[in-house]
Short mmCIF file of C-alpha atoms and ligand atoms in Angstrom, two decimals:
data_model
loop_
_atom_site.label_atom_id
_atom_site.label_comp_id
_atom_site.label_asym_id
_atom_site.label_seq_id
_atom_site.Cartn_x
_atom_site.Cartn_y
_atom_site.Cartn_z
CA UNK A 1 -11.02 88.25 -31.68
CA UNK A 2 -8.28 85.21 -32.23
CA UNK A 3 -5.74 85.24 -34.28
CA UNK A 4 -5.66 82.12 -36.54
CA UNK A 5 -1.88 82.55 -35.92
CA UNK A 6 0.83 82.69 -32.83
CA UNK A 7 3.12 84.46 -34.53
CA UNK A 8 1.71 87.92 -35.06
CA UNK A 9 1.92 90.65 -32.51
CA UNK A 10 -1.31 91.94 -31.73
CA UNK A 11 -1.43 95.94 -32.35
CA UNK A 12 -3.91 98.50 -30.71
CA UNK A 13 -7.45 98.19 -31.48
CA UNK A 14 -9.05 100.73 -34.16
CA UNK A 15 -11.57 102.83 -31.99
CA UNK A 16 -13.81 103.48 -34.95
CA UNK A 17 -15.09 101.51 -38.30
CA UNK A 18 -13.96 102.10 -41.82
CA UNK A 19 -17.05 103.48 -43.45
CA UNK A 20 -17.40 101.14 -46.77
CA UNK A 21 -20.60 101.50 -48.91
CA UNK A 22 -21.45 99.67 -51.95
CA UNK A 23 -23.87 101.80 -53.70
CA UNK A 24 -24.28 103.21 -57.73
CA UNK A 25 -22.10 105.99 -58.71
CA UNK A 26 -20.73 107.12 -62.32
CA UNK A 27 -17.11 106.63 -63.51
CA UNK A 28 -15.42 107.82 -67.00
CA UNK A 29 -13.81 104.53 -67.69
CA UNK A 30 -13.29 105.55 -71.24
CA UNK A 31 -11.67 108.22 -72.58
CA UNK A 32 -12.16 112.00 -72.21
CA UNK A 33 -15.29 113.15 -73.63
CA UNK A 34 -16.89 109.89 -73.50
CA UNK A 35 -19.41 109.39 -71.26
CA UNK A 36 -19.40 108.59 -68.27
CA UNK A 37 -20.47 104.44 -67.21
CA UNK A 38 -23.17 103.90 -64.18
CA UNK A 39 -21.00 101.54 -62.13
CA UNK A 40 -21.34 100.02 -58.33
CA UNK A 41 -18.42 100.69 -56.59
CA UNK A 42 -17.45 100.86 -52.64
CA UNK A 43 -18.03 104.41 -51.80
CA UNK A 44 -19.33 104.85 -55.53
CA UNK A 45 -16.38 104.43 -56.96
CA UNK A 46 -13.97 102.23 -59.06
CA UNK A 47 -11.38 100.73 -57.67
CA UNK A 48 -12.96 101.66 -53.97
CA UNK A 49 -10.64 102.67 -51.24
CA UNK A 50 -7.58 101.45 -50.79
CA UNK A 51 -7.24 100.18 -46.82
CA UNK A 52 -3.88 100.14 -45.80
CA UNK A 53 -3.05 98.62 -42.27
CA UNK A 54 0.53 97.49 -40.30
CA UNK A 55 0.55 93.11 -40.28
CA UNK A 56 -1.17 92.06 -37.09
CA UNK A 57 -3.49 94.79 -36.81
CA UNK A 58 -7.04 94.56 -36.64
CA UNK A 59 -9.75 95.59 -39.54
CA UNK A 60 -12.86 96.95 -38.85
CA UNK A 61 -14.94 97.79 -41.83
CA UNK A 62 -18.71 98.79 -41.89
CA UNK A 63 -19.99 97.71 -45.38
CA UNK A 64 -23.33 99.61 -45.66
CA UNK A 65 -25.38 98.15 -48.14
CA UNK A 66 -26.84 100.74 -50.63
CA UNK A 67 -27.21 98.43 -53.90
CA UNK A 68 -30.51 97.33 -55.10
CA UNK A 69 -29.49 93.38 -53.63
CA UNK A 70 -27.95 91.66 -51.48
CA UNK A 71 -24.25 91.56 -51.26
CA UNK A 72 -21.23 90.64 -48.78
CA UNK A 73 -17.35 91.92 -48.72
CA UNK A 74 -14.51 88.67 -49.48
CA UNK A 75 -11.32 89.84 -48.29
CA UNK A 76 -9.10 87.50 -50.74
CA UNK A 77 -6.32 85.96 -50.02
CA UNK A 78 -6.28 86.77 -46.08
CA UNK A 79 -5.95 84.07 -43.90
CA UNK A 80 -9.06 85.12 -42.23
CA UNK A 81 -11.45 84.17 -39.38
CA UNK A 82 -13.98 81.67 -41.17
CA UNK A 83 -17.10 83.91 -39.74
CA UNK A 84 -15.35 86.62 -41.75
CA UNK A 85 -14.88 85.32 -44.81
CA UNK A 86 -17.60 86.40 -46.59
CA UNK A 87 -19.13 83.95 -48.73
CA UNK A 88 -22.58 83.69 -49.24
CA UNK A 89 -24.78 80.43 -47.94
CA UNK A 90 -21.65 79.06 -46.50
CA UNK A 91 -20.03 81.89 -43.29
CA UNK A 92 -23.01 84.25 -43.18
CA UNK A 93 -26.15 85.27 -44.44
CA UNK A 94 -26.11 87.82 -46.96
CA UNK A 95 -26.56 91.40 -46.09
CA UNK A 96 -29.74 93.11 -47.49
CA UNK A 97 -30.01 96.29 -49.28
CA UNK A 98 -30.77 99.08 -46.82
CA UNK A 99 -28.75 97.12 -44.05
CA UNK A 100 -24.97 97.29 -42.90
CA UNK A 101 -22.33 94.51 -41.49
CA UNK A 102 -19.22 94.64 -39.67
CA UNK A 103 -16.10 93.26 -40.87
CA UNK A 104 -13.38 92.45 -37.41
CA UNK A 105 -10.26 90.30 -38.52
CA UNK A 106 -7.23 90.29 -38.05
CA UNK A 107 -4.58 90.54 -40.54
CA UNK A 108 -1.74 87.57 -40.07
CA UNK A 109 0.78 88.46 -43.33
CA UNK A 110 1.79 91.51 -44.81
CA UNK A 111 1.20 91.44 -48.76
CA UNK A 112 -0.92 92.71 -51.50
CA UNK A 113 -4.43 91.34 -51.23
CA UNK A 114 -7.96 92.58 -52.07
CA UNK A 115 -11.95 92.49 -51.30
CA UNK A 116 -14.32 92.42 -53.20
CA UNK A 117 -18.40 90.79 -53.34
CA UNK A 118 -19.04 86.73 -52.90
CA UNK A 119 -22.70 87.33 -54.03
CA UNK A 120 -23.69 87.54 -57.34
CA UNK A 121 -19.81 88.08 -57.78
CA UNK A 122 -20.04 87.28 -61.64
CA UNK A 123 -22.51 90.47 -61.47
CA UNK A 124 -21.45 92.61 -58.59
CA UNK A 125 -17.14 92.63 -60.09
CA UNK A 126 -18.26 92.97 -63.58
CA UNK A 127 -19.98 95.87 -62.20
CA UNK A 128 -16.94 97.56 -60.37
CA UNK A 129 -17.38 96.37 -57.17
CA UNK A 130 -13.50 95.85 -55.29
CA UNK A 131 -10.39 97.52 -53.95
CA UNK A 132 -7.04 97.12 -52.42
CA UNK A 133 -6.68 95.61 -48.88
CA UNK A 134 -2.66 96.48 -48.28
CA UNK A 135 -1.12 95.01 -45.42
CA UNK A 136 2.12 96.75 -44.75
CA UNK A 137 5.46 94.74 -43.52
CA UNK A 138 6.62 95.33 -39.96
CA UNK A 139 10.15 96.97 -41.93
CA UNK A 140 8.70 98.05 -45.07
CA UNK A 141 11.15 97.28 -48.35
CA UNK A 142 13.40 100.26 -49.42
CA UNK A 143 12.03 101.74 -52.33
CA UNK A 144 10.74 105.81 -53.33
CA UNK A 145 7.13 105.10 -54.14
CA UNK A 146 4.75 102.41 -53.54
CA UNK A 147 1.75 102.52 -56.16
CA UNK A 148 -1.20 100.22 -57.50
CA UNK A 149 -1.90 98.42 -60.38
CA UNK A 150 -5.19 97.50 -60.55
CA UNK A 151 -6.63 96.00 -63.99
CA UNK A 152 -10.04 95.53 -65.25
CA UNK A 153 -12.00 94.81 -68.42
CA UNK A 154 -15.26 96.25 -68.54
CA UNK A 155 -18.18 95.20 -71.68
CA UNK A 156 -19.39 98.27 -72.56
CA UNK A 157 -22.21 99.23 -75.32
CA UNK A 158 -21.60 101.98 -77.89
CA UNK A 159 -23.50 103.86 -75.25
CA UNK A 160 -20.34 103.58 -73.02
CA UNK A 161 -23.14 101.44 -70.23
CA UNK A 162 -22.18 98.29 -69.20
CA UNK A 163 -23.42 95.28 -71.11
CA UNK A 164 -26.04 93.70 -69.11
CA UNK A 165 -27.35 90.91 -71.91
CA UNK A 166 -24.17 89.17 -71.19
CA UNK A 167 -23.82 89.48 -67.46
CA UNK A 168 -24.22 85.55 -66.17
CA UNK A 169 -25.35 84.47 -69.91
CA UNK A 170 -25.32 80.66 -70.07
CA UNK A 171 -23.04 80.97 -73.44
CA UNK A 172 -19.90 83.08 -71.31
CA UNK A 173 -20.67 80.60 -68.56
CA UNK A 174 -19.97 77.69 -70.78
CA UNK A 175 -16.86 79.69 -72.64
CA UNK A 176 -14.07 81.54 -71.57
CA UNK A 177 -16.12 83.77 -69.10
CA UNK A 178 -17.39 87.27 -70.12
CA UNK A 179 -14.64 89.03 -71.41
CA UNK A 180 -14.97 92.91 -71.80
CA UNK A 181 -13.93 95.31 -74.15
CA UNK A 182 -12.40 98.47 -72.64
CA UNK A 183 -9.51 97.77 -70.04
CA UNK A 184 -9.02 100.05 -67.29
CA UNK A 185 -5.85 100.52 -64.99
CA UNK A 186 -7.18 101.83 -61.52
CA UNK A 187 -10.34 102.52 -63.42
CA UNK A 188 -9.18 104.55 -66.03
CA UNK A 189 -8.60 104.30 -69.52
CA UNK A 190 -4.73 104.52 -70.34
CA UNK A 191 -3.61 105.54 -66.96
CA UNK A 192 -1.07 107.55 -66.37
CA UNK A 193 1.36 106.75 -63.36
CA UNK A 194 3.76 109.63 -62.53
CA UNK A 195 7.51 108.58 -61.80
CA UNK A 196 10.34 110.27 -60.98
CA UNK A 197 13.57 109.22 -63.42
CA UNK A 198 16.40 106.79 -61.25
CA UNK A 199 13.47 105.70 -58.39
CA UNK A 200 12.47 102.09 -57.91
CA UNK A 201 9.16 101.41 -57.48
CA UNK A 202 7.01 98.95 -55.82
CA UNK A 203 4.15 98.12 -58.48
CA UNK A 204 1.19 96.20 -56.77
CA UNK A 205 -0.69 94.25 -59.84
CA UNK A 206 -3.98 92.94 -59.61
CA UNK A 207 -6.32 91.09 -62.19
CA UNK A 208 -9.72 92.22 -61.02
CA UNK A 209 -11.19 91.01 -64.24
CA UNK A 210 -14.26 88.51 -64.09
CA UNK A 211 -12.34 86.10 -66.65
CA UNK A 212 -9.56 87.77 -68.65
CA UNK A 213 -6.25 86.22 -68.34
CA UNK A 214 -4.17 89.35 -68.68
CA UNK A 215 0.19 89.46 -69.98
CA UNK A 216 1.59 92.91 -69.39
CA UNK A 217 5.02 94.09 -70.47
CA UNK A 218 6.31 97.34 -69.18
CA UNK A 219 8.22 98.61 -72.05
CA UNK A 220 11.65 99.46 -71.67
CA UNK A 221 12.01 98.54 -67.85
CA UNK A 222 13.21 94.88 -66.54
CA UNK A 223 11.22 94.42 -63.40
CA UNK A 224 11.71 91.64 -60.57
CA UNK A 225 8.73 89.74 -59.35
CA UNK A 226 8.70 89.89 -55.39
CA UNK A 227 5.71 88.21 -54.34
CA UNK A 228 2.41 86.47 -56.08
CA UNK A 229 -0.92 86.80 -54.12
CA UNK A 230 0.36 88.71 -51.22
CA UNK A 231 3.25 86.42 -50.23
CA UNK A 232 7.14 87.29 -51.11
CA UNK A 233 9.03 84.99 -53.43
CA UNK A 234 12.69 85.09 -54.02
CA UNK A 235 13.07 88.19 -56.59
CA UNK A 236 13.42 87.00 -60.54
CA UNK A 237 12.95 89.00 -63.93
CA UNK A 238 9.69 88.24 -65.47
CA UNK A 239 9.62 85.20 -67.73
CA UNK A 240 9.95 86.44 -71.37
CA UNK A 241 9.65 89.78 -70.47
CA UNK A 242 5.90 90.06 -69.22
CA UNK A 243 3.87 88.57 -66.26
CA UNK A 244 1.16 86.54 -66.55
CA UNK A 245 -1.60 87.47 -64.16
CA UNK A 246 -4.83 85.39 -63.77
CA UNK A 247 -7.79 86.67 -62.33
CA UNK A 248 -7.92 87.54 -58.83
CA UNK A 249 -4.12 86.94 -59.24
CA UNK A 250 -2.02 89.46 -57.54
CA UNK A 251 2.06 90.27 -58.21
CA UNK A 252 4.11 92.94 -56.58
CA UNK A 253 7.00 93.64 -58.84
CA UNK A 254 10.23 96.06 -58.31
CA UNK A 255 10.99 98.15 -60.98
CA UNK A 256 14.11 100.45 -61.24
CA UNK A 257 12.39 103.50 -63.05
CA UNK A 258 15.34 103.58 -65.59
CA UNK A 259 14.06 106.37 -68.66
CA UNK A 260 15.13 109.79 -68.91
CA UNK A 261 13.17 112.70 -67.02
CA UNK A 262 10.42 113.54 -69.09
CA UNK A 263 9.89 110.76 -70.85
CA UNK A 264 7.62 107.97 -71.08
CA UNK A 265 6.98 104.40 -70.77
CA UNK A 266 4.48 102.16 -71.86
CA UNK A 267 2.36 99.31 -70.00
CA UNK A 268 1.25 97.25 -72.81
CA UNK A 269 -1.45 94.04 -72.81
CA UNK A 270 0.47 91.52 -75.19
CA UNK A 271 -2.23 88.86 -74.57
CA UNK A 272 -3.92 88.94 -77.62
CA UNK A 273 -2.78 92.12 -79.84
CA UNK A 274 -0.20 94.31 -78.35
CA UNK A 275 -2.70 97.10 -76.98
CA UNK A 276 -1.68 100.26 -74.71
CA UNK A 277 -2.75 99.89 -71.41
CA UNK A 278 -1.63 102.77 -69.59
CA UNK A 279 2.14 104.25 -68.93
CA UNK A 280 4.16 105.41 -66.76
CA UNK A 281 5.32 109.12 -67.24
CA UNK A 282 8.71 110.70 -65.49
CA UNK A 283 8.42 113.69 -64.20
CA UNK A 284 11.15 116.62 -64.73
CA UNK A 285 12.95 116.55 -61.99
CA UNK A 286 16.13 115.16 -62.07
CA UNK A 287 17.52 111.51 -62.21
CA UNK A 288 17.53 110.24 -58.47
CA UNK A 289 20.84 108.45 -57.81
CA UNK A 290 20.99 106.54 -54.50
CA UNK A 291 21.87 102.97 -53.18
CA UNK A 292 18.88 100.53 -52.07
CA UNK A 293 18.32 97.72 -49.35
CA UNK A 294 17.62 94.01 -50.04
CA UNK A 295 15.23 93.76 -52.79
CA UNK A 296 13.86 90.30 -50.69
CA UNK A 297 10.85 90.66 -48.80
CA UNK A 298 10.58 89.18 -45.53
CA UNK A 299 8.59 85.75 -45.50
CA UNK A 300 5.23 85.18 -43.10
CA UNK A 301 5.84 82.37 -42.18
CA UNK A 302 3.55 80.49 -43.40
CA UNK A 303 3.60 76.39 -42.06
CA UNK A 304 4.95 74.11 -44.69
CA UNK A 305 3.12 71.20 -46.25
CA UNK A 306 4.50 67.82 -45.61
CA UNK A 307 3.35 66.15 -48.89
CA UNK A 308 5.49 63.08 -47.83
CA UNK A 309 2.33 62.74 -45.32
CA UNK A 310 -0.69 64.32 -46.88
CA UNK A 311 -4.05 63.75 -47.05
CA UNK A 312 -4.64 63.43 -50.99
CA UNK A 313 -7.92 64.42 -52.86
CA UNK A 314 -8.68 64.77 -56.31
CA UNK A 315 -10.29 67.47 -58.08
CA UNK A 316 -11.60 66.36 -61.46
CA UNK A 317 -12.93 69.44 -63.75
CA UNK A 318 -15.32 68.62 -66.91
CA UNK A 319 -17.91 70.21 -68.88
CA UNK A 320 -18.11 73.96 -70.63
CA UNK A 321 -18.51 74.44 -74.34
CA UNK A 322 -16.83 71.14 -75.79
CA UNK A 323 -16.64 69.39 -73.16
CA UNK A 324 -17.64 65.37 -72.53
CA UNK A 325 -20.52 66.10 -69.59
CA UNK A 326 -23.21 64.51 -70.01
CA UNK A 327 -24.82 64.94 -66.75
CA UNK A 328 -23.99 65.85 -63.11
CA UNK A 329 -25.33 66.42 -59.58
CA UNK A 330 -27.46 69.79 -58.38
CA UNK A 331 -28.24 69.94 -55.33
CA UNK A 332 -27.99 66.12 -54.18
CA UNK A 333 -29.98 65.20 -58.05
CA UNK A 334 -28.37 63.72 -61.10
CA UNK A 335 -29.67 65.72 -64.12
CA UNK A 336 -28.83 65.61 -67.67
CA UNK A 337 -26.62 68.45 -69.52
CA UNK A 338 -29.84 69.48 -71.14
CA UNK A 339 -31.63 70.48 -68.05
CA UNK A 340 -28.73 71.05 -66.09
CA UNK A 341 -27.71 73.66 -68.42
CA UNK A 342 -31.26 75.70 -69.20
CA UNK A 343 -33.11 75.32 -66.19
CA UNK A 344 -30.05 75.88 -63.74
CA UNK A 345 -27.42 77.71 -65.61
CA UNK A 346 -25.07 74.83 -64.96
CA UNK A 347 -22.27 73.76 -67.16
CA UNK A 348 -19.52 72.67 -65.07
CA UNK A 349 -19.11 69.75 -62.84
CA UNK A 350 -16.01 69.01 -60.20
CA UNK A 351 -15.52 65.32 -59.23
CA UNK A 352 -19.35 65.15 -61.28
CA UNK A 353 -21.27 68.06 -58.95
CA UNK A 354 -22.31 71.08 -60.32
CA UNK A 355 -22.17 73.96 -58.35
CA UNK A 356 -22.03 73.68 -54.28
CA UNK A 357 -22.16 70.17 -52.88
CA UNK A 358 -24.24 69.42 -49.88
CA UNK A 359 -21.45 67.29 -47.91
CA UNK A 360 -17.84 68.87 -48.18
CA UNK A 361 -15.42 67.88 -50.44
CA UNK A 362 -13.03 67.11 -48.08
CA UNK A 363 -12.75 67.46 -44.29
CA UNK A 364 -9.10 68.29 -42.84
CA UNK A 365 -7.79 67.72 -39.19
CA UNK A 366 -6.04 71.13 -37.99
CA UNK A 367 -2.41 71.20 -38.93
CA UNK A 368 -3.16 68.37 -41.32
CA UNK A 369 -1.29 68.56 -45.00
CA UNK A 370 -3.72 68.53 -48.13
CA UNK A 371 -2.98 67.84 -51.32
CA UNK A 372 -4.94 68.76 -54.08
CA UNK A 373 -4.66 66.99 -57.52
CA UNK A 374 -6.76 68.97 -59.83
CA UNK A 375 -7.24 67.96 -63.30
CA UNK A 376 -8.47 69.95 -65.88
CA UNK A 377 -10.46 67.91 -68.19
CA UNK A 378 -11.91 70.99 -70.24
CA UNK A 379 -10.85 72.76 -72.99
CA UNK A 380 -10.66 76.05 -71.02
CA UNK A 381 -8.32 77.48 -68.95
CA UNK A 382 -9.22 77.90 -65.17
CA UNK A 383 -8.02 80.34 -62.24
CA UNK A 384 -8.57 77.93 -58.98
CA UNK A 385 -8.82 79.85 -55.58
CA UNK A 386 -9.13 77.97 -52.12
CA UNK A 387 -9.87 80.55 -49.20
CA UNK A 388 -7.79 80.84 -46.05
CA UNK A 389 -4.97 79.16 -47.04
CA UNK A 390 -2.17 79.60 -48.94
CA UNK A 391 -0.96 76.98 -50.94
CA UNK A 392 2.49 75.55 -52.80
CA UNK A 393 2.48 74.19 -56.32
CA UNK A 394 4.14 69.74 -55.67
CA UNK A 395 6.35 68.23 -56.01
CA UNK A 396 9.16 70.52 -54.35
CA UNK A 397 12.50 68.60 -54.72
CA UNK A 398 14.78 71.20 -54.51
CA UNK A 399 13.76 72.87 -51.24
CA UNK A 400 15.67 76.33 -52.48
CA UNK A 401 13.68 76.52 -55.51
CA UNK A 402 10.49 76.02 -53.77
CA UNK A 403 7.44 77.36 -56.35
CA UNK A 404 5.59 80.27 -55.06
CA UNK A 405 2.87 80.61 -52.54
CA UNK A 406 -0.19 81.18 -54.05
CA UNK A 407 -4.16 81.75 -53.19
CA UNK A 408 -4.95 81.13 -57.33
CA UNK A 409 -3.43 79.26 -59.65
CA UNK A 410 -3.69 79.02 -63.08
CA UNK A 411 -4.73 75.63 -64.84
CA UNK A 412 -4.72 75.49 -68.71
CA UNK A 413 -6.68 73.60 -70.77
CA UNK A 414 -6.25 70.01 -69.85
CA UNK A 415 -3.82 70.52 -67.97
CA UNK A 416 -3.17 68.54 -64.25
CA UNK A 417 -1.65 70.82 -61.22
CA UNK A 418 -1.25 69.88 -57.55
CA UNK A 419 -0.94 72.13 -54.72
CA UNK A 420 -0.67 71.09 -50.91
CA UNK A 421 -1.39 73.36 -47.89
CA UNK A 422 -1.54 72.96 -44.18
CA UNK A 423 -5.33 73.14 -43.61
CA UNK A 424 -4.77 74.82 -40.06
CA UNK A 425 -7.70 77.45 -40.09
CA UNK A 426 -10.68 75.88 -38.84
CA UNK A 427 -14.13 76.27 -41.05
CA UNK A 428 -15.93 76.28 -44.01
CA UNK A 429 -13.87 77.42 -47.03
CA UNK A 430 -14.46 77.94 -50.66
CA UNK A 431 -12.42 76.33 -53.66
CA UNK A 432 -13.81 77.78 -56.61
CA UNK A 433 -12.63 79.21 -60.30
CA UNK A 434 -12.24 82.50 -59.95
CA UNK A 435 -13.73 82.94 -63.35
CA UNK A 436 -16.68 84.22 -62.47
CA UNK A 437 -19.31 82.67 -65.51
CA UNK A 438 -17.56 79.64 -64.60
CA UNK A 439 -18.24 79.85 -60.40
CA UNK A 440 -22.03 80.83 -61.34
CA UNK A 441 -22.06 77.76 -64.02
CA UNK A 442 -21.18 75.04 -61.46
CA UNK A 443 -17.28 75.38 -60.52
CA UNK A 444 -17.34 75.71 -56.70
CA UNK A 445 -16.86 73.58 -53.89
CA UNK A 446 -15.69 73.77 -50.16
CA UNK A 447 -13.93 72.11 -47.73
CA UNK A 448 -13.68 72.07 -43.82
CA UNK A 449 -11.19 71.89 -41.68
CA UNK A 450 -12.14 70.69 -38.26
CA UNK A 451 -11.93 73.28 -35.00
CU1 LIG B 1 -11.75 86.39 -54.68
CU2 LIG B 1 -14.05 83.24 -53.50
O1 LIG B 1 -12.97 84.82 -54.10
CU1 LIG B 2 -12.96 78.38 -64.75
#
């Protein structure tokens, strides 16, 4: 299999598949005593493994289907073969209940990334299906423990089941997306993550929510941001104290475990109320006193964009609850909000299509610079993910203070972003919000870059 990059050394093959099924299983995601929620999860459970391999190495997953429909595995945020990708209707057919696929890519950047359905997503996350796909740095950073972060919000009924009235409802479509009610860190409620006092850690965060923007302080500690989405960034404190993590968003933060053997510290939500998410708790032992390495992380590599030679496109985003559309094109038809919205669940238009055009959006030459305006012209925030490609927030005058690279990006309410990219993996690839009502209610598109 190719490499959709030169620059990574190609390790030995695995000789075997990773063994993935998506099938029901039963998770306390509440607390003690509750009972226990009827999830689908990778292996049955919530998050699902964890796959860990070196940069440049090869994957090989067998996803065995064992849900009652269809589904597919997304590996986000990899700069992936096309035929891997995924997605539904647009690199391969879905794969039936009953039946398995195989997964073979290789794995160009080390960094924190994740799979997870592109089928039903808005049904199959909200239902607990994802996991961590870690891709390990040729010289790993030097710090004592390396641990995950992985958030969700789950709506659950008094009964502790999840809330199936609302899954894909045409009223979270048109809003902010369905927003749950219990959070869970790596699938529990309040999580505890053992430390030991004087360590730094490595803290992989990820927003596996369908729609929740999340803000977490860690209470006490001052950690440094590393990289967003899988790709270093030149280490800073976090802005006001807590990060700001969209869905699908990942950050990898550095955090010198500073409390007292013993003791405690907190991992609080501070995007609405201030609510207890989970803490970390120090073990007994000892303050550890030692000197570190660089905190930086080596870069990939990635290619530049040139925006001062870019192909520019515009991405114009309308409709949802108080919004100005009137009507839009399905499937190659102009149809009124009316009928748009009850017959087809559609609510959301991009440049004035709802849901998945029939011609792309835009086609790219290989190695050619895009830049994306995209202008949010709803009252609703949006989390905007292009597959395959990393991209840069524009303009970047001062070439040290470059923004981050990023696979998501956050886009408030009426507010106007652009991002540029070198579109040099050839295919099909999806640009969609990443809130998942909002994907299922018309925001997705794709683009192709030519072989
Ligand atoms: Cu994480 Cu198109 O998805
Ligand atoms: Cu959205």
């Amino acid at each position: 299999m190719a490499l959709p990059r030169g620059v990574v050394p190609a390790l030995a093959e695995p000789a075997a598949p990773i063994l993935l099924q998506a099938r029901p299983g039963q998770m306390l995601l509440r607390e003690p005593g509750k009972a226990e929620t009827p999830i689908w999860g990778y292996d049955g459970r919530v998050p699902g493994p964890a796959i860990r391999v070196k940069r440049g190495a090869e994957v090989w997953v067998r996803l065995e289907n064992r849900l009652p429909q269809p589904t597919t595995i997304h590996w986000h945020g990899i700069r992936i073969d096309n035929a891997m990708d995924g997605v539904v209707g647009l690199t391969q057919e879905p794969v039936a209940p009953g039946e398995s696929f195989d997964y073979r890519f290789r794995v160009p950047d080390a960094g924190t990334y994740w799979y997870h359905p592109h089928n039903r997503t808005w049904e199959q996350m909200a239902r607990g299906l994802y996991g961590a796909l870690i891709v390990e740095e040729d010289a790993p950073p030097d710090v004592d423990r390396d641990l995950l972060l992985i958030a969700d919000d789950w709506r659950l009924d008094a009964a502790g089941k999840i809330d199936e009235a609302s899954l894909g409802s045409l009223f979270e479509r048109a809003h902010a997306g369905r927003l749950g009610n219990e959070l869970t860190l790596n699938g529990v409620s309040l999580a505890e993550l053992a430390v030991r006092s004087g360590e730094r850690v490595r803290l992989r965060l990820f927003n596996c929510c369908n729609a929740r923007v999340l803000q977490l302080r860690f209470e006490g500690l001052a950690p440094q941001v590393i990289a967003y989405d899988g790709q270093p960034t030149a280490p800073s404190p976090l802005p006001d104290g807590k990060i700001e993590i969209a869905p699908a968003q990942r950050a990898d933060l550095l955090i010198d475990m500073t409390g007292a053997p013993g003791s405690k510290a907190a991992i609080t939500e501070v995007s609405n109320e201030r609510l207890v998410a989970g803490r970390f708790v120090y073990t007994a032992e000892p303050r550890l006193e030692r000197d570190y390495g660089p905190l930086r992380l080596p870069a990939n590599g990635l290619p530049e964009p040139n925006p001062a030679n870019a192909k520019a496109v515009d991405l114009v985003m309308t409709g949802g609850a108080m919004g100005r559309l009137r009507h839009a094109t399905y499937k190659g038809q102009e149809i009124g909000l009316r009928e748009l919205a009850r017959q087809h669940g559609q609510v959301w238009a991009m440049n004035g299509v709802a849901g998945m055009p029939e011609t792309p959006f835009f086609s790219a030459k290989r190695g050619q610079t895009v830049a994306i305006r995209m202008v949010n012209e709803t009252r609703w925030p949006h989390a905007m993910h292009l597959h395959g490609h990393h991209f840069r927030e524009t303009p970047t005058a001062n070439a040290s203070k470059r923004p981050p690279w990023r696979d998501t990006i956050l886009l408030k309410a009426n507010e106007t972003r652009t991002v540029a990219f070198v579109a040099d993996n050839p295919g099909k690839w999806m640009l969609h919000c990443h809130m998942l009502e909002h994907q299922a209610g018309g925001m997705g598109t794709w683009f192709e870059v030519a072989a």
